[in-house]
Amino acid sequence: MALPRLALIALLLAPATTLAGPDFEAEVAPVLLRRCLECHSGADPSGKLDLSTAAGLAKGGRSGPAAESIVEKVTAGEMPPKKGGKPQPLPKAEVESLRAWVAAGTPWPKGRTLDRDERTTDARGGRDWWAFQPVRRPAVSPGHANPIDAFVRARLTEKGWAPAPPADPRALLRRLTFDLTGLPPTAEELDAFAADPSPAAYEKAVDKLLSSPHHGERWARHWLDVARYAETCGYERDQTKPHAWKYRDWVVAAFNADKPFARFVREQLAGDELPDRSEETVTATGFLRVGTWNDEPNDPDEYTYERLEDLVGATTTAFLAVTVKCARCHDHKFDPVPQRDYYRLAAAFWSGPVKPGPRELLGGPTKEQLGYDLLGWTDTSATPPPLRLLKKGDPARPGEPVPFGLLSLAPSLDMPVVPPKAGAKTTGRRLALADWIADPKNPLAARVWVNRLWQHHFGAGLVRSPDNFGFTGEKPTHPELLDWLAAEFVANGGRSKPLHRLMVLSEAYKQASVHPKQAEYAAVDAGNRLWWRAERRRLDAESLRDALLAASGRLDLPKVGGPSFVPDISPEALEGWSRKGAEWTPSPADEQRRRTLYAFVKRGLLPPTLTVFDAPDTTLPCAKRDVTTVAPQALALLNNPFVHQQSEALAARAGAGDDPVRRAWRSALGRDPRPAERAAADRHLADQTKRLGSADKALASLCHVLLNTNEFVYLD
Amino acid sequence: MSRRLFPCGRTRREFVWEMGGGVAGLALSALLAEDGFFARHAKAAGSPDPLAPKPSHFAAKAKSVIFLTMNGGPSQVDTFDPKPALQKHAGQPLPADKKFINSGGRKVGFLTPAARPFRPGGKSGLPVSDFFPEVRKHADKLAVVRSCHTDSHAHGSALVMLNTGKTFIGRPSLGSWAVYGLGSENRNLPGYVVILDKRGGPISGQPNWASGFMSAAYSGTLFRPVGDPILDLRGPAHLTPDAQRAQLDLLAELNQQHLDARPGGQELAARINSYELAFRMQAATPEAVDLSKETKSTLDEYGVGKAPTDEFGRNCLVARRLVERGVRFVQLYSGGGHLEETWDAHESVEKNHGRHAAEVDKPIAALLADLDRRGLLDSTLVVWGGEFGRMPFSEGKGEPGRNHNPYGFTVWLAGAGVKGGTAYGATDELGFEAVEDRVHMHDLHATVLHLLGLDHEKLTYFHQGRNERLTDVYGHVVTDIIA
């Protein structure tokens, strides 16, 4: 008789799963994950109640057993708590699921641990977020020579829309030349292309531009924004960082050589750790050195952690577009980045010179440690002390030691971390991190990279938040296209030039910036998310200055690379400098004719003529510049002496032959004036000659106007 | 609790910028709309204008702010925070239990009384030292916060803290937040104006008035109080106004033809109008600093034309004129460059503060009186303070200078919504550190925004996945000094 009784007891005590109740995975887990676990899980669960495991539920919280009170608190509207003063009542169905679950005795599948990061809810992204899923190469629907058009046209066709007609050949070549080299085409090049705008002629132009040394100069500028590049430390002394320009030149060369992406990543993060390390690869680690550095931090210990944040932030923003640094003080609020992950990654840099060292080293290693007299990075020890997680990010509250590791958001990509070999000088962690980022299976890196290429050709990314692919960022307008491009990029060995080529050869790229149904389409899609026309773009600060020099015929193009020139800065602008009495010695006039890329970047004294046109402030990575239209820009182009110098040089150039008006137009705008324009110009010349008492000055006045036109400043 | 620590809320998306026109940050579209420009040229799609006037979160006490920045760190115990105990303990060392970072590794001397005596001012009897005899006459207008503290002992990072709420460069400044939150009332003048001391800019330079991760449209504009106030206001001398007008007319004609071929080109239309605005700015900004219409008695009151008050007096008068014209945020620096050229009184408080206070005392008093007379003080908040204070001890025997002190110092506020004649908070009996009703720079920022009608927890800017705030996850409004 004992046996049946035991059986009965066993039945009563059996895990409640055997009892009827709602399907845990389908009905209960989603509610708990979405509504409760934000607070009731983790190391320090709210009210001491951990709802991520059966044991936590059974244990209850500070206010006693949980099961009974869950339904009570939810129906009373106490839970979830108010947000910004507003109640957050659960939908009825969810309340009913919980009620049924509690009534059934809160059955919980054996061994099941709910993980807040396991899935995306309406409040946060989980590991199932689109950007963390493996890249899959979608099939390309037939009918288009260029796969890009297959994807773009599919979306337009869905809407019953047609793309804009092809751009005027002159507009197209100008767009292409600026995109690939940051420079304007000459009037002769435009004439030739206008005379023969055949696909073959266009392809020839594309290939010529892609192999130009100026291509690297242009694309280096985009990357230097992301790398928060400047040549000084910032802060009180704002010291010059010797050799910073060599990193800039490394970037230019990398783009010109189309360095494979894996190599691009590995050299910048771990050029000192590569088996084939060389002066070139160590120069690339300048990426880790070009950020700000404060030689007199208030609290040196705290500043050590600020430097870690800069390194983690720059690395993860540049290569992964995930805001990992948000997890320095707490688990990420919106993405599956636990606080522990932040420290796992930070450990990659922990063995480097992050702690305050001698001021003259400017936050870097010694020449001896580095092996070269460069601005570079290396570990100062292969066996650093453990890095501890800081509770609430506070250095005064160190927690458990966190060994180096990679982000947990892509479990498919987990890699074992190999300890350094005996006798190694470095930890090998940065190389492991670089390998992980550059792994063909990394879901983020390739997407982020091709998105940047797209952004700079099309005026906006397929993901319009190029520095944030997480939950608070934007979703791709064309997810399949993004994946196809990423897959293509990986398949061709991480080379960018084939992708540039593919993009600029697409019909989507070659269309006009004005659509016959402009008003109708714009009313629905003002942001041009469907790419129904080309985006009109204002020249950025550097392209604008280069274009002014090109128009005046004074641009010094042949000299690629080398130490920066010190730009002319007006005495008025120097007044904002604390070392006003100190010497600001601009380079000789000849040097001022170099491309803007080569202007010395001093954090405490950025040239106002560049910042007014939205050049970045260099303290944080900048993936997308603002484009503002403000009156001080007009003042700069109307009155700045540099612009007048170019106007006068342009006038001298135009006046040196027949038909100065035509010559001025061709130099500035790359085309002949139209009759109405010529008439207006002739009137202007006549009137200004009278006013200014000089035909030369009148011609300079005309040239000055041309350099101020929208046509000069915008790309169609 | 958790809400205060974790502010990564999401109320605003970056794409708001492109919702209207496809081009980020058209600064001029509202102005153009006013002019009926879009009606004529392009379909207005409500493209966002970063500087368009915006409603405050709640009724604002202040429309404008004048921030008198005493660069270098004025000494609290010598100016607005009397410490009789320093007399008693003079010559003794600071008690050993008071820990501090000895900034710059300077000599640590002995407790030293105030260089000049304090006297009560106004009906409130608020004590102010003889460094500020003129300001003392306005004691009843001041709310003196004696319990300020900050996060850095070094000028570079403390200045950036004072201006941006963090010791690290790269964040938007207080003035940027103000124009971001409220826009600008006068479109012919910048919304956020910074006037530096002729001796030079503050340490760390531009990041002190930059807009950090915000659009550059919100950054401070450097203004010179004499001649051309802003950069590139005037072309070469031979280009007479007539000749320039002819240029602008030709430019407008060419741009119009260009625009006609590009329907919907709002960004082009906005840029066309930016030239008209620039042309107006060329007149409006010199007018704002042109003191020729001010009466002699006003000029005298500010000390314009007389040493040593001429420069700061002129700046204060220009500040009043800017506020009158609707400029949102004006910041004046006293002290520029390094060391004794600023309030950084390492050598001698008497000598250093004697020099700098003599430059600013009369002008500040005149500013308060003038704003009051014109009815502008009700809508203008005046803030006075530096990046930190100074130590109650000297830098050595017979060396009457004082080192940096981030642990306790004084900032005062006056004008719109401020309870005058008030002393708030306290440092310890030696004036070393804030002990009562401590006010961190975040609290000061929260209070300034509050007086502008802005909730510092709601004024956010979405950047890199986070709703950034001036006060980060900190800040309490100091309600006790608000009338």
mmCIF file of N, CA and C in Angstrom, chain A residues 36-106:
data_model
loop_
_atom_site.group_PDB
_atom_site.id
_atom_site.type_symbol
_atom_site.label_atom_id
_atom_site.label_comp_id
_atom_site.label_asym_id
_atom_site.label_seq_id
_atom_site.Cartn_x
_atom_site.Cartn_y
_atom_site.Cartn_z
ATOM 1 N N CYS A 36 8.995 41.923 -17.469
ATOM 2 C CA CYS A 36 9.486 41.778 -16.099
ATOM 3 C C CYS A 36 11.009 41.757 -15.969
ATOM 4 N N LEU A 37 11.663 41.118 -16.960
ATOM 5 C CA LEU A 37 13.074 40.808 -16.752
ATOM 6 C C LEU A 37 14.003 42.009 -16.818
ATOM 7 N N GLU A 38 13.539 43.105 -17.401
ATOM 8 C CA GLU A 38 14.370 44.306 -17.451
ATOM 9 C C GLU A 38 14.886 44.625 -16.038
ATOM 10 N N CYS A 39 14.002 44.487 -15.056
ATOM 11 C CA CYS A 39 14.396 44.781 -13.675
ATOM 12 C C CYS A 39 14.617 43.501 -12.862
ATOM 13 N N HIS A 40 13.774 42.485 -13.094
ATOM 14 C CA HIS A 40 13.821 41.303 -12.230
ATOM 15 C C HIS A 40 14.729 40.223 -12.793
ATOM 16 N N SER A 41 15.976 40.574 -13.007
ATOM 17 C CA SER A 41 16.992 39.596 -13.397
ATOM 18 C C SER A 41 18.348 40.246 -13.214
ATOM 19 N N GLY A 42 19.381 39.458 -13.430
ATOM 20 C CA GLY A 42 20.729 40.018 -13.351
ATOM 21 C C GLY A 42 21.319 39.911 -11.952
ATOM 22 N N ALA A 43 22.439 40.583 -11.788
ATOM 23 C CA ALA A 43 23.191 40.450 -10.538
ATOM 24 C C ALA A 43 22.455 41.088 -9.362
ATOM 25 N N ASP A 44 21.682 42.117 -9.655
ATOM 26 C CA ASP A 44 21.058 42.857 -8.567
ATOM 27 C C ASP A 44 19.594 43.112 -8.926
ATOM 28 N N PRO A 45 18.805 42.025 -8.889
ATOM 29 C CA PRO A 45 17.426 42.183 -9.377
ATOM 30 C C PRO A 45 16.604 43.093 -8.461
ATOM 31 N N SER A 46 15.708 43.792 -9.074
ATOM 32 C CA SER A 46 14.863 44.741 -8.357
ATOM 33 C C SER A 46 14.019 43.999 -7.311
ATOM 34 N N GLY A 47 13.955 44.537 -6.137
ATOM 35 C CA GLY A 47 13.183 43.926 -5.067
ATOM 36 C C GLY A 47 13.684 42.533 -4.691
ATOM 37 N N LYS A 48 14.935 42.259 -5.082
ATOM 38 C CA LYS A 48 15.570 40.950 -4.833
ATOM 39 C C LYS A 48 14.806 39.814 -5.496
ATOM 40 N N LEU A 49 13.943 40.124 -6.425
ATOM 41 C CA LEU A 49 13.155 39.096 -7.094
ATOM 42 C C LEU A 49 13.737 38.829 -8.473
ATOM 43 N N ASP A 50 14.156 37.569 -8.667
ATOM 44 C CA ASP A 50 14.737 37.168 -9.937
ATOM 45 C C ASP A 50 13.748 36.261 -10.658
ATOM 46 N N LEU A 51 13.216 36.734 -11.754
ATOM 47 C CA LEU A 51 12.209 35.951 -12.467
ATOM 48 C C LEU A 51 12.778 35.217 -13.671
ATOM 49 N N SER A 52 14.102 35.072 -13.695
ATOM 50 C CA SER A 52 14.686 34.423 -14.866
ATOM 51 C C SER A 52 14.776 32.898 -14.708
ATOM 52 N N THR A 53 14.603 32.408 -13.496
ATOM 53 C CA THR A 53 14.665 30.951 -13.282
ATOM 54 C C THR A 53 13.524 30.503 -12.375
ATOM 55 N N ALA A 54 13.258 29.212 -12.433
ATOM 56 C CA ALA A 54 12.231 28.651 -11.554
ATOM 57 C C ALA A 54 12.630 28.849 -10.089
ATOM 58 N N ALA A 55 13.937 28.702 -9.833
ATOM 59 C CA ALA A 55 14.406 28.836 -8.450
ATOM 60 C C ALA A 55 14.183 30.259 -7.948
ATOM 61 N N GLY A 56 14.462 31.225 -8.803
ATOM 62 C CA GLY A 56 14.275 32.622 -8.412
ATOM 63 C C GLY A 56 12.819 32.907 -8.105
ATOM 64 N N LEU A 57 11.954 32.347 -8.946
ATOM 65 C CA LEU A 57 10.518 32.535 -8.734
ATOM 66 C C LEU A 57 10.101 31.911 -7.410
ATOM 67 N N ALA A 58 10.625 30.692 -7.165
ATOM 68 C CA ALA A 58 10.250 29.982 -5.942
ATOM 69 C C ALA A 58 10.756 30.715 -4.704
ATOM 70 N N LYS A 59 11.938 31.300 -4.834
ATOM 71 C CA LYS A 59 12.545 31.982 -3.696
ATOM 72 C C LYS A 59 11.771 33.255 -3.334
ATOM 73 N N GLY A 60 11.220 33.867 -4.350
ATOM 74 C CA GLY A 60 10.478 35.109 -4.096
ATOM 75 C C GLY A 60 11.402 36.291 -3.921
ATOM 76 N N GLY A 61 10.822 37.396 -3.517
ATOM 77 C CA GLY A 61 11.607 38.616 -3.389
ATOM 78 C C GLY A 61 11.506 39.202 -2.002
ATOM 79 N N ARG A 62 11.866 40.441 -1.912
ATOM 80 C CA ARG A 62 11.876 41.134 -0.632
ATOM 81 C C ARG A 62 10.484 41.140 -0.018
ATOM 82 N N SER A 63 9.474 41.246 -0.881
ATOM 83 C CA SER A 63 8.125 41.321 -0.328
ATOM 84 C C SER A 63 7.455 39.945 -0.313
ATOM 85 N N GLY A 64 8.274 38.881 -0.256
ATOM 86 C CA GLY A 64 7.707 37.559 -0.056
ATOM 87 C C GLY A 64 7.566 36.759 -1.323
ATOM 88 N N PRO A 65 6.777 35.675 -1.230
ATOM 89 C CA PRO A 65 6.615 34.766 -2.364
ATOM 90 C C PRO A 65 6.068 35.523 -3.571
ATOM 91 N N ALA A 66 6.499 35.078 -4.747
ATOM 92 C CA ALA A 66 6.220 35.861 -5.934
ATOM 93 C C ALA A 66 4.939 35.433 -6.636
ATOM 94 N N ALA A 67 4.773 34.095 -6.761
ATOM 95 C CA ALA A 67 3.728 33.589 -7.650
ATOM 96 C C ALA A 67 2.375 34.249 -7.383
ATOM 97 N N GLU A 68 1.994 34.280 -6.080
ATOM 98 C CA GLU A 68 0.665 34.801 -5.761
ATOM 99 C C GLU A 68 0.549 36.268 -6.118
ATOM 100 N N SER A 69 1.653 36.983 -5.851
ATOM 101 C CA SER A 69 1.520 38.426 -5.974
ATOM 102 C C SER A 69 1.670 38.919 -7.419
ATOM 103 N N ILE A 70 2.171 38.045 -8.306
ATOM 104 C CA ILE A 70 2.376 38.522 -9.679
ATOM 105 C C ILE A 70 1.071 39.026 -10.285
ATOM 106 N N VAL A 71 0.066 38.156 -10.230
ATOM 107 C CA VAL A 71 -1.204 38.514 -10.854
ATOM 108 C C VAL A 71 -1.819 39.726 -10.145
ATOM 109 N N GLU A 72 -1.689 39.687 -8.822
ATOM 110 C CA GLU A 72 -2.210 40.781 -8.007
ATOM 111 C C GLU A 72 -1.599 42.127 -8.431
ATOM 112 N N LYS A 73 -0.267 42.148 -8.508
ATOM 113 C CA LYS A 73 0.414 43.419 -8.820
ATOM 114 C C LYS A 73 0.144 43.867 -10.251
ATOM 115 N N VAL A 74 0.023 42.884 -11.116
ATOM 116 C CA VAL A 74 -0.220 43.234 -12.517
ATOM 117 C C VAL A 74 -1.630 43.778 -12.690
ATOM 118 N N THR A 75 -2.591 43.124 -12.046
ATOM 119 C CA THR A 75 -3.971 43.603 -12.210
ATOM 120 C C THR A 75 -4.164 44.941 -11.503
ATOM 121 N N ALA A 76 -3.430 45.141 -10.411
ATOM 122 C CA ALA A 76 -3.554 46.420 -9.690
ATOM 123 C C ALA A 76 -2.821 47.545 -10.415
ATOM 124 N N GLY A 77 -2.112 47.182 -11.470
ATOM 125 C CA GLY A 77 -1.379 48.217 -12.213
ATOM 126 C C GLY A 77 -0.104 48.660 -11.514
ATOM 127 N N GLU A 78 0.301 47.918 -10.482
ATOM 128 C CA GLU A 78 1.556 48.273 -9.786
ATOM 129 C C GLU A 78 2.764 47.859 -10.608
ATOM 130 N N MET A 79 2.568 46.766 -11.335
ATOM 131 C CA MET A 79 3.637 46.248 -12.182
ATOM 132 C C MET A 79 3.094 46.062 -13.592
ATOM 133 N N PRO A 80 3.844 46.325 -14.614
ATOM 134 C CA PRO A 80 5.138 47.010 -14.577
ATOM 135 C C PRO A 80 4.987 48.430 -14.036
ATOM 136 N N PRO A 81 6.061 48.988 -13.468
ATOM 137 C CA PRO A 81 5.939 50.314 -12.857
ATOM 138 C C PRO A 81 5.652 51.392 -13.895
ATOM 139 N N LYS A 82 5.152 52.504 -13.401
ATOM 140 C CA LYS A 82 4.864 53.625 -14.292
ATOM 141 C C LYS A 82 6.135 54.087 -14.997
ATOM 142 N N LYS A 83 5.949 54.558 -16.200
ATOM 143 C CA LYS A 83 7.082 55.077 -16.970
ATOM 144 C C LYS A 83 6.806 56.543 -17.237
ATOM 145 N N GLY A 84 7.693 57.405 -16.754
ATOM 146 C CA GLY A 84 7.486 58.837 -16.951
ATOM 147 C C GLY A 84 6.122 59.273 -16.440
ATOM 148 N N GLY A 85 5.709 58.647 -15.326
ATOM 149 C CA GLY A 85 4.437 59.020 -14.722
ATOM 150 C C GLY A 85 3.221 58.350 -15.352
ATOM 151 N N LYS A 86 3.464 57.598 -16.453
ATOM 152 C CA LYS A 86 2.329 56.969 -17.142
ATOM 153 C C LYS A 86 2.232 55.492 -16.776
ATOM 154 N N PRO A 87 1.028 55.020 -16.441
ATOM 155 C CA PRO A 87 0.865 53.593 -16.136
ATOM 156 C C PRO A 87 1.160 52.754 -17.384
ATOM 157 N N GLN A 88 1.612 51.540 -17.157
ATOM 158 C CA GLN A 88 1.956 50.643 -18.264
ATOM 159 C C GLN A 88 1.148 49.349 -18.153
ATOM 160 N N PRO A 89 -0.176 49.432 -18.218
ATOM 161 C CA PRO A 89 -0.963 48.212 -18.008
ATOM 162 C C PRO A 89 -0.681 47.175 -19.099
ATOM 163 N N LEU A 90 -0.709 45.894 -18.686
ATOM 164 C CA LEU A 90 -0.483 44.826 -19.662
ATOM 165 C C LEU A 90 -1.761 44.601 -20.464
ATOM 166 N N PRO A 91 -1.593 44.174 -21.705
ATOM 167 C CA PRO A 91 -2.783 43.780 -22.475
ATOM 168 C C PRO A 91 -3.499 42.635 -21.754
ATOM 169 N N LYS A 92 -4.796 42.608 -21.932
ATOM 170 C CA LYS A 92 -5.618 41.615 -21.246
ATOM 171 C C LYS A 92 -5.109 40.196 -21.457
ATOM 172 N N ALA A 93 -4.775 39.880 -22.705
ATOM 173 C CA ALA A 93 -4.352 38.517 -23.030
ATOM 174 C C ALA A 93 -3.138 38.118 -22.206
ATOM 175 N N GLU A 94 -2.248 39.062 -22.013
ATOM 176 C CA GLU A 94 -1.037 38.748 -21.247
ATOM 177 C C GLU A 94 -1.385 38.502 -19.782
ATOM 178 N N VAL A 95 -2.277 39.336 -19.249
ATOM 179 C CA VAL A 95 -2.710 39.134 -17.863
ATOM 180 C C VAL A 95 -3.346 37.757 -17.719
ATOM 181 N N GLU A 96 -4.156 37.404 -18.690
ATOM 182 C CA GLU A 96 -4.837 36.102 -18.626
ATOM 183 C C GLU A 96 -3.829 34.958 -18.686
ATOM 184 N N SER A 97 -2.823 35.107 -19.523
ATOM 185 C CA SER A 97 -1.783 34.069 -19.600
ATOM 186 C C SER A 97 -1.123 33.891 -18.246
ATOM 187 N N LEU A 98 -0.786 35.011 -17.613
ATOM 188 C CA LEU A 98 -0.130 34.934 -16.308
ATOM 189 C C LEU A 98 -1.067 34.297 -15.278
ATOM 190 N N ARG A 99 -2.331 34.725 -15.332
ATOM 191 C CA ARG A 99 -3.300 34.201 -14.362
ATOM 192 C C ARG A 99 -3.435 32.670 -14.504
ATOM 193 N N ALA A 100 -3.534 32.246 -15.755
ATOM 194 C CA ALA A 100 -3.683 30.806 -16.001
ATOM 195 C C ALA A 100 -2.427 30.059 -15.561
ATOM 196 N N TRP A 101 -1.315 30.696 -15.786
ATOM 197 C CA TRP A 101 -0.034 30.067 -15.432
ATOM 198 C C TRP A 101 0.089 29.932 -13.915
ATOM 199 N N VAL A 102 -0.287 30.977 -13.214
ATOM 200 C CA VAL A 102 -0.228 30.935 -11.753
ATOM 201 C C VAL A 102 -1.242 29.924 -11.217
ATOM 202 N N ALA A 103 -2.419 29.917 -11.824
ATOM 203 C CA ALA A 103 -3.448 28.986 -11.380
ATOM 204 C C ALA A 103 -2.986 27.552 -11.559
ATOM 205 N N ALA A 104 -2.172 27.336 -12.594
ATOM 206 C CA ALA A 104 -1.678 25.979 -12.853
ATOM 207 C C ALA A 104 -0.471 25.651 -11.994
ATOM 208 N N GLY A 105 -0.072 26.591 -11.133
ATOM 209 C CA GLY A 105 1.056 26.334 -10.248
ATOM 210 C C GLY A 105 2.382 26.780 -10.828
ATOM 211 N N THR A 106 2.370 27.771 -11.657
ATOM 212 C CA THR A 106 3.559 28.329 -12.313
ATOM 213 C C THR A 106 4.497 27.262 -12.863
#
